[in-house]
Coordinates of C-alpha atoms in Angstrom, one line a residue:
X4 CA 97.0 110.1 106.6
X5 CA 98.8 111.6 103.7
X6 CA 101.9 109.7 103.2
X7 CA 103.6 106.4 103.6
X8 CA 106.6 104.5 104.8
X9 CA 109.5 102.6 103.3
X10 CA 109.9 99.1 104.6
X11 CA 112.5 96.4 104.0
X12 CA 111.5 93.9 101.4
X13 CA 112.6 91.2 103.7
X14 CA 112.4 90.9 107.4
X15 CA 116.2 91.0 107.9
X16 CA 117.8 94.3 108.7
X17 CA 119.8 95.7 105.7
X18 CA 122.0 98.6 106.3
X19 CA 124.5 100.6 104.2
X20 CA 127.5 101.5 106.3
X21 CA 129.8 104.2 104.9
X22 CA 133.5 103.8 105.4
X23 CA 133.5 106.4 108.1
X24 CA 133.5 106.0 111.9
X25 CA 130.1 106.6 113.3
X26 CA 128.9 106.5 116.9
X27 CA 126.9 103.4 117.8
X28 CA 123.4 104.0 118.9
X29 CA 123.0 103.6 122.7
X30 CA 120.7 100.9 124.1
X31 CA 117.5 102.6 125.3
X32 CA 115.5 101.5 128.3
X33 CA 111.8 100.8 128.2
X34 CA 109.9 104.1 128.2
X35 CA 109.1 105.3 131.7
X36 CA 105.4 105.6 132.7
X37 CA 105.8 109.2 133.9
X38 CA 105.0 112.0 131.6
X39 CA 107.7 114.6 131.2
X40 CA 107.4 118.2 132.2
X41 CA 107.2 120.4 129.1
X42 CA 110.5 122.0 128.2
X43 CA 111.0 125.4 129.7
X44 CA 112.2 126.6 126.3
X45 CA 111.2 125.6 122.8
X46 CA 113.4 126.3 119.9
X47 CA 112.1 127.4 116.6
X48 CA 113.8 126.4 113.4
X49 CA 113.7 127.0 109.8
X50 CA 110.3 126.3 108.3
X51 CA 111.7 126.0 104.8
X52 CA 113.0 123.2 102.7
X53 CA 116.5 123.9 101.6
X54 CA 117.5 123.6 98.0
X55 CA 119.6 120.6 97.0
X56 CA 123.3 120.9 97.1
X57 CA 124.8 122.3 93.9
X58 CA 127.2 119.4 93.8
X59 CA 125.7 117.0 91.3
X60 CA 125.0 113.4 92.3
X61 CA 126.8 110.5 90.8
X62 CA 124.5 108.8 88.4
X63 CA 124.2 105.0 88.2
X64 CA 123.7 105.0 84.4
X65 CA 123.1 107.2 81.5
X66 CA 119.3 106.8 81.6
X67 CA 118.6 110.4 82.2
X68 CA 120.2 113.8 81.8
X69 CA 122.2 114.7 84.9
X70 CA 121.1 118.4 84.8
X71 CA 117.4 117.3 84.8
X72 CA 118.0 114.9 87.8
X73 CA 119.5 117.5 90.1
X74 CA 116.8 120.1 89.4
X75 CA 119.1 123.0 89.2
X76 CA 116.9 125.0 87.0
X77 CA 115.9 128.2 88.7
X78 CA 112.3 128.0 87.6
X79 CA 112.0 124.4 88.9
X80 CA 113.4 125.5 92.3
X81 CA 110.9 128.3 92.4
X82 CA 108.0 126.0 91.8
X83 CA 109.3 123.6 94.4
X84 CA 109.4 126.3 97.1
X85 CA 106.0 127.5 96.0
X86 CA 104.4 124.1 96.3
X87 CA 106.1 123.0 99.5
X88 CA 105.4 126.2 101.3
X89 CA 102.0 126.8 99.9
X90 CA 99.4 128.5 102.1
X91 CA 96.8 125.7 101.9
X92 CA 97.4 124.7 105.5
X93 CA 97.1 128.3 106.6
X94 CA 93.8 128.8 104.8
X95 CA 92.6 125.6 106.3
X96 CA 93.7 126.3 109.9
X97 CA 92.3 129.8 109.8
X98 CA 88.8 128.3 109.7
X99 CA 89.3 126.7 113.1
X100 CA 89.0 129.8 115.3
X101 CA 88.8 128.8 118.9
X102 CA 85.3 129.3 120.3
X103 CA 84.8 129.0 124.0
X104 CA 81.5 127.3 124.7
X105 CA 79.8 127.4 128.0
X106 CA 81.3 124.8 130.3
X107 CA 79.3 121.6 130.7
X108 CA 80.4 119.2 133.4
X109 CA 78.8 115.8 133.0
X110 CA 80.7 114.3 136.0
X111 CA 81.9 115.5 139.4
X112 CA 84.9 117.6 140.0
X113 CA 87.1 115.9 142.7
X114 CA 89.9 118.4 143.1
X115 CA 93.5 119.3 142.3
X116 CA 96.2 116.5 142.7
X117 CA 99.9 116.2 142.3
X118 CA 101.1 114.6 139.0
X119 CA 104.8 114.3 138.5
X120 CA 107.6 111.8 137.9
X121 CA 107.2 110.3 141.4
X122 CA 103.5 110.6 141.9
X123 CA 101.2 109.6 139.1
X124 CA 97.6 110.6 139.8
X125 CA 96.0 108.5 137.0
X126 CA 97.0 106.1 134.3
X127 CA 98.1 106.8 130.8
X128 CA 97.6 109.9 128.7
X129 CA 94.7 109.2 126.4
X130 CA 94.3 112.4 124.4
X131 CA 96.1 115.6 123.5
X132 CA 94.5 118.6 122.0
X133 CA 96.5 121.8 122.3
X134 CA 93.8 124.0 120.8
X135 CA 90.4 122.7 121.7
X136 CA 90.6 120.6 124.9
X137 CA 87.6 120.8 127.3
X138 CA 86.7 119.0 130.4
X139 CA 83.7 117.5 128.7
X140 CA 85.8 116.2 125.8
X141 CA 88.2 114.6 128.3
X142 CA 85.4 113.1 130.4
X143 CA 83.8 111.6 127.3
X144 CA 87.1 110.1 126.2
X145 CA 87.8 108.5 129.5
X146 CA 84.2 107.2 129.9
X147 CA 84.3 105.6 126.4
X148 CA 87.7 104.2 127.2
X149 CA 86.3 102.4 130.2
X150 CA 87.7 104.6 133.1
X151 CA 86.0 106.1 136.1
X152 CA 88.2 109.2 136.4
X153 CA 89.3 111.9 134.0
X154 CA 92.2 114.3 134.7
X155 CA 93.4 117.4 132.8
X156 CA 96.9 118.8 133.0
X157 CA 98.7 121.8 131.3
X158 CA 95.4 123.0 129.9
X159 CA 95.5 120.5 127.0
X160 CA 96.4 116.9 128.2
X161 CA 93.8 114.3 129.2
X162 CA 94.6 111.5 131.5
X163 CA 92.3 108.6 132.5
X164 CA 92.3 106.0 135.3
X165 CA 90.2 103.9 137.7
X166 CA 91.7 105.3 140.9
X167 CA 93.5 108.5 142.1
X168 CA 96.9 107.5 143.3
X169 CA 98.6 110.7 144.3
X170 CA 98.2 113.3 147.1
X171 CA 95.8 116.2 146.9
X172 CA 97.3 119.6 146.0
X173 CA 96.1 123.1 146.8
X174 CA 93.1 124.1 144.7
X175 CA 94.8 127.2 143.5
X176 CA 97.7 125.1 142.0
X177 CA 95.3 124.0 139.2
X178 CA 95.3 127.5 137.7
X179 CA 95.2 126.8 134.0
X180 CA 92.0 127.1 131.9
X181 CA 91.3 124.4 129.3
X182 CA 92.5 125.5 125.9
X183 CA 89.0 125.3 124.5
X184 CA 86.9 126.2 127.5
X185 CA 87.5 129.3 129.6
X186 CA 86.7 129.2 133.3
X187 CA 87.1 125.4 133.5
X188 CA 90.1 124.1 135.6
X189 CA 92.5 122.1 133.5
X190 CA 95.3 121.5 135.9
X191 CA 98.7 123.3 136.0
X192 CA 102.4 122.5 136.0
X193 CA 102.7 119.0 137.6
X194 CA 99.1 119.5 138.8
X195 CA 96.0 117.7 137.5
X196 CA 92.3 118.6 137.8
X197 CA 90.4 115.3 138.4
X198 CA 86.8 114.6 137.6
X199 CA 84.8 111.5 138.3
X200 CA 83.0 110.7 135.1
X201 CA 79.3 110.1 134.8
X202 CA 78.4 106.5 135.9
X203 CA 76.8 104.1 133.5
X204 CA 74.9 100.9 134.4
X205 CA 76.7 97.6 133.6
X206 CA 76.2 96.6 130.0
X207 CA 75.5 100.2 128.9
X208 CA 79.0 101.5 128.7
X209 CA 80.2 102.7 125.3
X210 CA 83.8 101.9 124.4
X211 CA 85.7 103.5 121.5
X212 CA 88.9 101.5 121.9
X213 CA 87.8 97.8 122.0
X214 CA 89.3 95.6 119.3
X215 CA 88.4 92.0 118.3
X216 CA 91.5 90.0 117.6
X217 CA 90.0 86.7 116.5
X218 CA 89.6 83.1 117.6
X219 CA 92.7 81.7 119.4
X220 CA 93.7 78.3 120.6
X221 CA 95.4 77.9 123.9
X222 CA 98.6 75.8 123.6
X223 CA 98.9 72.7 125.7
X224 CA 102.1 73.8 127.4
X225 CA 100.6 77.1 128.7
X226 CA 100.1 77.6 132.4
X227 CA 96.9 78.7 134.1
X228 CA 98.7 81.8 135.3
X229 CA 98.0 83.5 132.0
X230 CA 94.3 83.4 132.5
X231 CA 92.3 85.0 135.3
X232 CA 88.7 83.6 135.5
X233 CA 86.1 86.1 136.5
X234 CA 83.2 85.5 138.9
X235 CA 79.8 84.7 137.5
X236 CA 78.7 82.0 135.2
X237 CA 77.3 83.9 132.3
X238 CA 78.9 86.7 130.3
X239 CA 78.3 88.5 127.1
X240 CA 81.3 90.0 125.2
X241 CA 80.2 93.4 126.5
X242 CA 80.0 92.2 130.1
X243 CA 83.4 90.4 129.8
X244 CA 85.1 93.5 128.4
X245 CA 83.6 95.6 131.2
X246 CA 84.8 93.2 133.8
X247 CA 88.4 93.0 132.5
X248 CA 88.5 96.8 132.1
X249 CA 87.5 97.2 135.8
X250 CA 90.3 94.9 136.7
X251 CA 92.7 97.0 134.6
X252 CA 93.7 94.0 132.4
X253 CA 94.2 94.5 128.7
X254 CA 92.7 91.3 127.3
X255 CA 89.2 89.8 127.6
X256 CA 88.7 86.2 126.5
X257 CA 85.3 84.5 126.1
X258 CA 84.8 80.8 126.1
X259 CA 81.1 80.0 125.9
X260 CA 79.6 82.2 128.7
X261 CA 82.8 82.0 130.8
X262 CA 85.0 85.2 130.9
X263 CA 88.7 85.3 131.4
X264 CA 91.1 88.2 131.7
X265 CA 94.8 88.2 130.8
X266 CA 97.9 90.3 130.1
X267 CA 98.9 91.1 126.6
X268 CA 101.9 88.7 126.3
X269 CA 99.4 85.8 126.5
X270 CA 98.2 86.7 123.0
X271 CA 101.7 86.1 121.6
X272 CA 101.9 82.6 123.1
X273 CA 98.7 81.3 121.4
X274 CA 97.8 80.6 117.8
X275 CA 95.0 82.0 115.8
X276 CA 92.6 79.5 114.3
X277 CA 92.0 79.9 110.6
X278 CA 88.3 79.2 111.0
X279 CA 86.0 81.0 113.4
X280 CA 83.8 77.9 113.5
X281 CA 86.3 76.3 116.0
X282 CA 85.3 79.0 118.5
X283 CA 81.7 78.7 117.6
X284 CA 81.8 75.0 118.2
X285 CA 84.0 75.1 121.3
X286 CA 82.0 77.9 122.9
X287 CA 78.7 76.1 122.8
X288 CA 77.6 75.4 126.4
X289 CA 76.4 71.9 125.6
X290 CA 79.7 70.9 124.1
X291 CA 82.1 69.0 126.4
X292 CA 85.1 68.2 124.2
X293 CA 88.3 69.3 126.0
X294 CA 90.0 70.0 122.7
X295 CA 87.3 72.4 121.5
X296 CA 87.1 74.1 124.8
X297 CA 90.6 75.4 124.3
X298 CA 89.4 78.0 121.9
X299 CA 88.7 81.6 122.9
X300 CA 87.3 84.7 121.4
X301 CA 89.9 87.4 122.3
X302 CA 89.3 91.2 122.7
X303 CA 91.6 93.9 123.8
X304 CA 90.1 96.3 126.4
X305 CA 90.5 100.1 126.6
X306 CA 93.2 99.5 129.2
X307 CA 95.6 98.4 126.5
X308 CA 95.0 101.4 124.3
X309 CA 95.4 103.8 127.3
X310 CA 98.7 102.3 128.3
X311 CA 100.1 102.6 124.8
X312 CA 99.1 106.3 124.5
X313 CA 101.8 107.2 127.2
X314 CA 104.7 108.9 125.5
X315 CA 107.7 110.8 126.8
X316 CA 110.9 112.4 125.6
X317 CA 114.1 110.2 126.0
X318 CA 115.1 109.9 129.7
X319 CA 118.7 110.8 128.7
X320 CA 119.7 113.0 125.9
X321 CA 121.1 111.0 123.0
X322 CA 124.4 111.9 121.4
X323 CA 123.3 110.4 118.1
X324 CA 120.8 111.9 115.7
X325 CA 118.6 109.5 113.6
X326 CA 116.9 110.9 110.6
X327 CA 113.4 109.8 109.5
X328 CA 113.8 110.9 105.9
X329 CA 111.2 110.7 103.1
X330 CA 110.0 112.3 100.0
X331 CA 106.8 114.3 100.8
X332 CA 103.7 112.1 100.5
X333 CA 105.6 108.9 101.4
X334 CA 103.9 108.5 104.8
X335 CA 106.3 110.2 107.2
X336 CA 103.6 111.3 109.6
X337 CA 102.1 107.7 109.6
X338 CA 105.5 106.2 110.4
X339 CA 106.1 108.7 113.2
X340 CA 102.7 107.7 114.7
X341 CA 103.7 104.0 114.6
X342 CA 107.2 104.6 116.0
X343 CA 105.8 106.8 118.9
X344 CA 103.1 104.2 119.6
X345 CA 105.5 101.3 119.6
X346 CA 108.4 102.8 121.5
X347 CA 106.6 105.3 123.8
X348 CA 109.1 108.0 122.8
X349 CA 108.4 111.2 120.9
X350 CA 109.7 111.8 117.4
X351 CA 111.0 115.2 116.3
X352 CA 111.0 117.3 113.2
X353 CA 113.5 119.4 111.2
X354 CA 110.5 121.8 110.7
X355 CA 107.4 122.8 112.6
X356 CA 103.8 121.8 111.7
X357 CA 101.2 123.3 114.0
X358 CA 98.5 120.9 113.0
X359 CA 100.7 117.9 114.0
X360 CA 101.7 119.5 117.3
X361 CA 98.0 120.2 118.1
X362 CA 97.3 116.5 117.6
X363 CA 99.9 115.3 120.1
X364 CA 103.2 115.2 118.3
X365 CA 104.9 117.1 121.1
X366 CA 108.4 116.6 119.6
X367 CA 107.3 118.9 116.7
X368 CA 108.3 122.0 118.7
X369 CA 111.4 120.5 120.3
X370 CA 114.7 121.7 118.8
X371 CA 115.7 119.0 116.3
X372 CA 119.2 118.7 117.7
X373 CA 118.1 118.5 121.3
X374 CA 118.8 114.8 121.6
X375 CA 115.4 114.2 123.3
X376 CA 113.6 112.4 120.5
X377 CA 113.9 108.9 119.0
X378 CA 114.2 110.1 115.4
X379 CA 113.7 113.3 113.4
X380 CA 111.5 113.9 110.4
X381 CA 113.2 115.5 107.4
X382 CA 112.7 115.9 103.7
X383 CA 116.1 117.4 103.1
X384 CA 118.4 116.0 100.4
X385 CA 121.5 118.0 100.5
X386 CA 124.8 116.4 101.4
X387 CA 125.5 118.7 104.3
X388 CA 122.0 118.2 105.8
X389 CA 122.3 114.4 105.4
X390 CA 125.7 114.1 107.0
X391 CA 124.5 116.0 110.1
X392 CA 122.7 112.8 111.1
X393 CA 124.5 109.7 112.4
X394 CA 121.9 107.3 111.1
X395 CA 118.9 107.4 108.8
X396 CA 115.7 105.5 108.2
X397 CA 114.7 106.2 104.5
X398 CA 111.0 105.8 104.0
X399 CA 110.1 105.1 100.4
X400 CA 106.8 104.8 98.5
X401 CA 105.8 104.2 95.0
X402 CA 106.4 107.6 93.3
X403 CA 103.0 107.6 91.6
X404 CA 101.2 107.2 94.9
X405 CA 103.6 109.7 96.7
X406 CA 102.9 112.4 94.1
X407 CA 99.1 111.9 94.4
X408 CA 99.3 112.0 98.2
X409 CA 101.4 115.1 98.4
X410 CA 99.3 116.9 95.8
X411 CA 96.2 116.1 97.8
X412 CA 97.9 117.5 100.9
X413 CA 99.0 120.7 99.1
X414 CA 95.5 121.4 97.8
X415 CA 93.3 120.2 100.7
X416 CA 95.4 119.6 103.8
X417 CA 96.4 116.4 105.6
X418 CA 93.0 114.8 105.4
X419 CA 91.5 116.3 102.2
X420 CA 91.4 115.5 98.5
X421 CA 92.3 117.7 95.5
X422 CA 89.4 118.5 93.2
X423 CA 89.1 117.6 89.6
X424 CA 89.8 121.2 88.7
X425 CA 93.2 121.0 90.5
X426 CA 94.1 117.7 88.7
X427 CA 93.4 119.2 85.3
X428 CA 95.2 122.5 86.0
X429 CA 98.6 123.6 84.9
X430 CA 99.7 123.4 88.6
X431 CA 99.5 119.6 88.4
X432 CA 101.8 119.3 85.4
X433 CA 104.2 121.8 87.0
X434 CA 104.0 119.9 90.3
X435 CA 104.8 116.5 88.6
X436 CA 107.7 118.1 86.7
X437 CA 109.3 119.5 89.8
X438 CA 108.5 116.8 92.4
X439 CA 109.2 113.7 90.3
X440 CA 112.8 114.9 89.9
X441 CA 112.9 115.6 93.6
X442 CA 111.7 112.0 94.3
X443 CA 114.7 110.5 92.4
X444 CA 117.3 113.0 93.6
X445 CA 116.2 112.6 97.2
X446 CA 116.5 108.8 97.2
X447 CA 119.9 108.9 95.4
X448 CA 121.3 111.5 97.8
X449 CA 120.4 109.5 100.9
X450 CA 121.8 106.3 99.5
X451 CA 125.0 108.0 98.6
X452 CA 125.6 110.2 101.7
X453 CA 123.9 108.6 104.7
X454 CA 126.4 107.2 107.3
X455 CA 124.2 104.3 108.3
X456 CA 121.0 103.6 106.4
X457 CA 117.8 101.5 106.8
X458 CA 115.4 101.5 103.8
X459 CA 111.8 100.9 104.7
X460 CA 109.0 100.6 102.1
X461 CA 105.6 101.9 102.8
X462 CA 103.9 99.1 101.0
X463 CA 105.7 96.4 103.0
X464 CA 104.8 98.2 106.2
X465 CA 101.1 98.1 105.2
X466 CA 101.3 94.3 104.5
X467 CA 103.5 93.2 107.4
X468 CA 103.3 95.8 110.2
X469 CA 104.7 93.9 113.3
X470 CA 107.8 92.4 111.7
X471 CA 108.6 95.7 110.0
X472 CA 108.3 97.5 113.3
X473 CA 110.7 95.0 114.9
X474 CA 113.2 95.7 112.1
X475 CA 112.9 99.4 112.7
X476 CA 113.3 99.0 116.5
X477 CA 116.4 96.8 116.0
X478 CA 117.9 99.6 113.9
X479 CA 117.0 102.1 116.6
X480 CA 118.5 99.7 119.3
X481 CA 115.3 99.7 121.4
X482 CA 113.1 96.9 122.4
X483 CA 109.3 97.1 122.0
X484 CA 107.1 95.6 124.7
X485 CA 104.4 93.1 123.6
X486 CA 101.7 95.4 124.8
X487 CA 102.8 98.2 122.6
X488 CA 103.2 95.9 119.5
X489 CA 99.6 94.7 120.1
X490 CA 98.1 98.1 120.4
X491 CA 100.1 99.5 117.5
X492 CA 98.6 96.8 115.3
X493 CA 95.1 97.8 116.6
X494 CA 95.7 101.6 116.1
X495 CA 97.7 101.6 113.0
X496 CA 96.0 104.4 111.2
X497 CA 96.4 107.3 113.7
X498 CA 94.8 110.7 113.2
X499 CA 96.1 111.6 109.8
X500 CA 94.6 108.9 107.5
X501 CA 92.3 110.2 104.8
X502 CA 88.9 108.6 105.3
X503 CA 87.8 106.3 102.5
X504 CA 89.4 106.5 99.0
X505 CA 88.6 108.8 96.2
X506 CA 89.3 107.3 92.8
X507 CA 89.8 109.7 89.9
X508 CA 87.7 109.2 86.9
X509 CA 90.7 109.7 84.6
X510 CA 94.5 109.1 84.7
X511 CA 96.2 112.3 85.9
X512 CA 99.6 111.1 84.5
X513 CA 100.2 111.7 80.8
X514 CA 102.3 109.3 78.8
X515 CA 105.2 111.7 78.9
X516 CA 105.0 111.9 82.7
X517 CA 104.9 108.1 83.0
X518 CA 107.9 107.6 80.7
X519 CA 110.0 110.0 82.8
X520 CA 108.8 108.6 86.2
X521 CA 109.4 105.0 85.0
X522 CA 113.0 105.9 84.2
X523 CA 113.5 107.4 87.7
X524 CA 112.2 104.1 89.2
X525 CA 114.8 102.1 87.3
X526 CA 117.5 104.5 88.4
X527 CA 116.7 104.3 92.1
X528 CA 116.4 100.5 91.9
X529 CA 119.8 100.2 90.4
X530 CA 121.3 102.6 93.0
X531 CA 119.9 100.6 95.9
X532 CA 121.2 97.3 94.5
X533 CA 124.7 98.8 93.7
X534 CA 125.0 99.7 97.4
X535 CA 124.1 96.2 98.6
X536 CA 120.5 97.0 99.6
X537 CA 117.4 95.3 98.3
X538 CA 115.9 97.0 95.3
X539 CA 112.5 98.5 95.0
X540 CA 109.5 96.3 95.5
X541 CA 108.3 94.6 92.3
X542 CA 105.1 96.5 92.3
X543 CA 107.0 99.8 91.7
X544 CA 108.4 98.4 88.4
X545 CA 106.8 99.6 85.1
X546 CA 104.8 97.0 83.2

C-alpha cells in the first residue's frame, strides 16, 4: 500500500490542546453486528486539493526562506495541482472494463432471505467488490474461509456463515444482478441470495485466512473454561483448524495430537515462549511432564477474520469531526484500513477515490461532514480547512520515503512502481521541489492550527502495531475488542500494499535535494518540540 502512518514515539498519548473550547469526543459503543443499509443519498465533494492559505506560517527558526516554505510561487502551485490530480489512476482504471462472464455456480442456490438489522441471515461480511463481484467469487471466498454458506447482497457484498438464521423472503425480492455477472442473483435491499458452497472432504479444505501465532504457555491461574477440548484423540493442525472452524470458534490450539478450541481473549492471557522447542518437547506424545504439557501451538481460524471484516457506519451521528491528516505517501490508506479493522467503523474522506470505494472503503462516498464515520482522510493544510475539524490525527512518515511512495502512486497507481525513466526525468525533480515544501508546510500548519492533535509516526506503527492502535483508539474515545486487535495484527497489510520491494539502482535524490529536505526535517522536529509533542523519530534525522 502506498503510504504510511504517523505514530507516537512513546506509548503514552500526547496531545496538543489549543486554548479554545472544543467539544469532547463522545464515548462510542462497540460496533453493532448488523450491516447498515446504504445511504439513500450520497454526496459528492470536491475532488481537488485546495491551495494553502495565503497567510504565511510562523517559522520556528531562520533555517529557510519563508517564501519558499509556503510554496506561494504560482509555478509551484501549478505543478502541485498537476501531480496531485494526474490522470495516472484514470489510465489505470480504464483498463479494467467490466466483462460479464458466463455464470458458473459451484454450489447450490438455496434461495432469497431477509438480511437487516434485526435478522442476520449469515455471519460477517467477508468481501466487498463494487465492480466485479460474482457468485463464484463469493462462494470461493467463503469456502476458503471455512464456511458452508455464501450470501450476496446489494449486488456487491459477500457474506459467509455456517447456518442461515433468518426467514426466507420472496424470490423476486432478490432482484439485483451481481456487478460482475449478469443474470446471477445477488440479493437486493435488505435481501440476500444464499448459496450452499461446494462440500469438501475433511482434511481437504483450503483456507486463506488461517494464521499461526506461535508457541504459548498456559498460565497456572487460568481456568479450564478458556479451552474446549474436541472429540477424537488424534489431530493434525489442519484437522484441528477445521474442527474449531465448524464450531465457529476463532482459535485452534494443538498439544500433541489433542485439539482445543477457544475464544480470542484467551490468547491475551497467556505468554508466548521465546523458543519453539518448548512446544516441540511438550507436544511429544511420549512426554508426560505436566510443565511441558502446558505449551500449545496456537492458530487463528477463519472465524476470527470473518468476524473482524464486519464494518458499519456509526450508530449515531457524531457532532465532532476527526481528521486523519497526512502528507500524500505517508500511509493514510493503510491507517484507514487498520482503524476500520480495529474499530468496526468506516472511515471517510474529504475527497473521493473510486478504487478505494470499490475495494470496500464505503465511507469514501459518504459526505465528509455527515457525522457517520470514525475519522476523515484529508491532505489539506490551509488554516480554514484545519479548523473545520474538532480533532486531528496527524500521520507522519520520513519525507524521503513519503516522496518515493507518492511518486510511485502518481506514476503507476496504488500498487505499482515508477520506472527508471520516470526517476531520471524532469518530472521527478519538479515533483521533489514542489512536494518537499508541501511536506514541511503541511506538518507546520497542523501543529499550529489543529484544535486537538495526536501525532502518529508510520515507522512506530510498523514496529509496535497493537500499542499504537490502543493509543489511537484512546484518542478516538473508543474501545477495541480483543478479537479485533488480534485479527488486525494478522491482517495488517490490507489490499493496498505494494508486493515485494523494488530497490533503485541509483540514489534519486541529488545532494541539493537532500540538503533542502534535511533542513525541513529539523524545522518540523523543532516545531513539534516547541508545542510539547515528541519530536521526529531519530531515524528521520540527517546523518
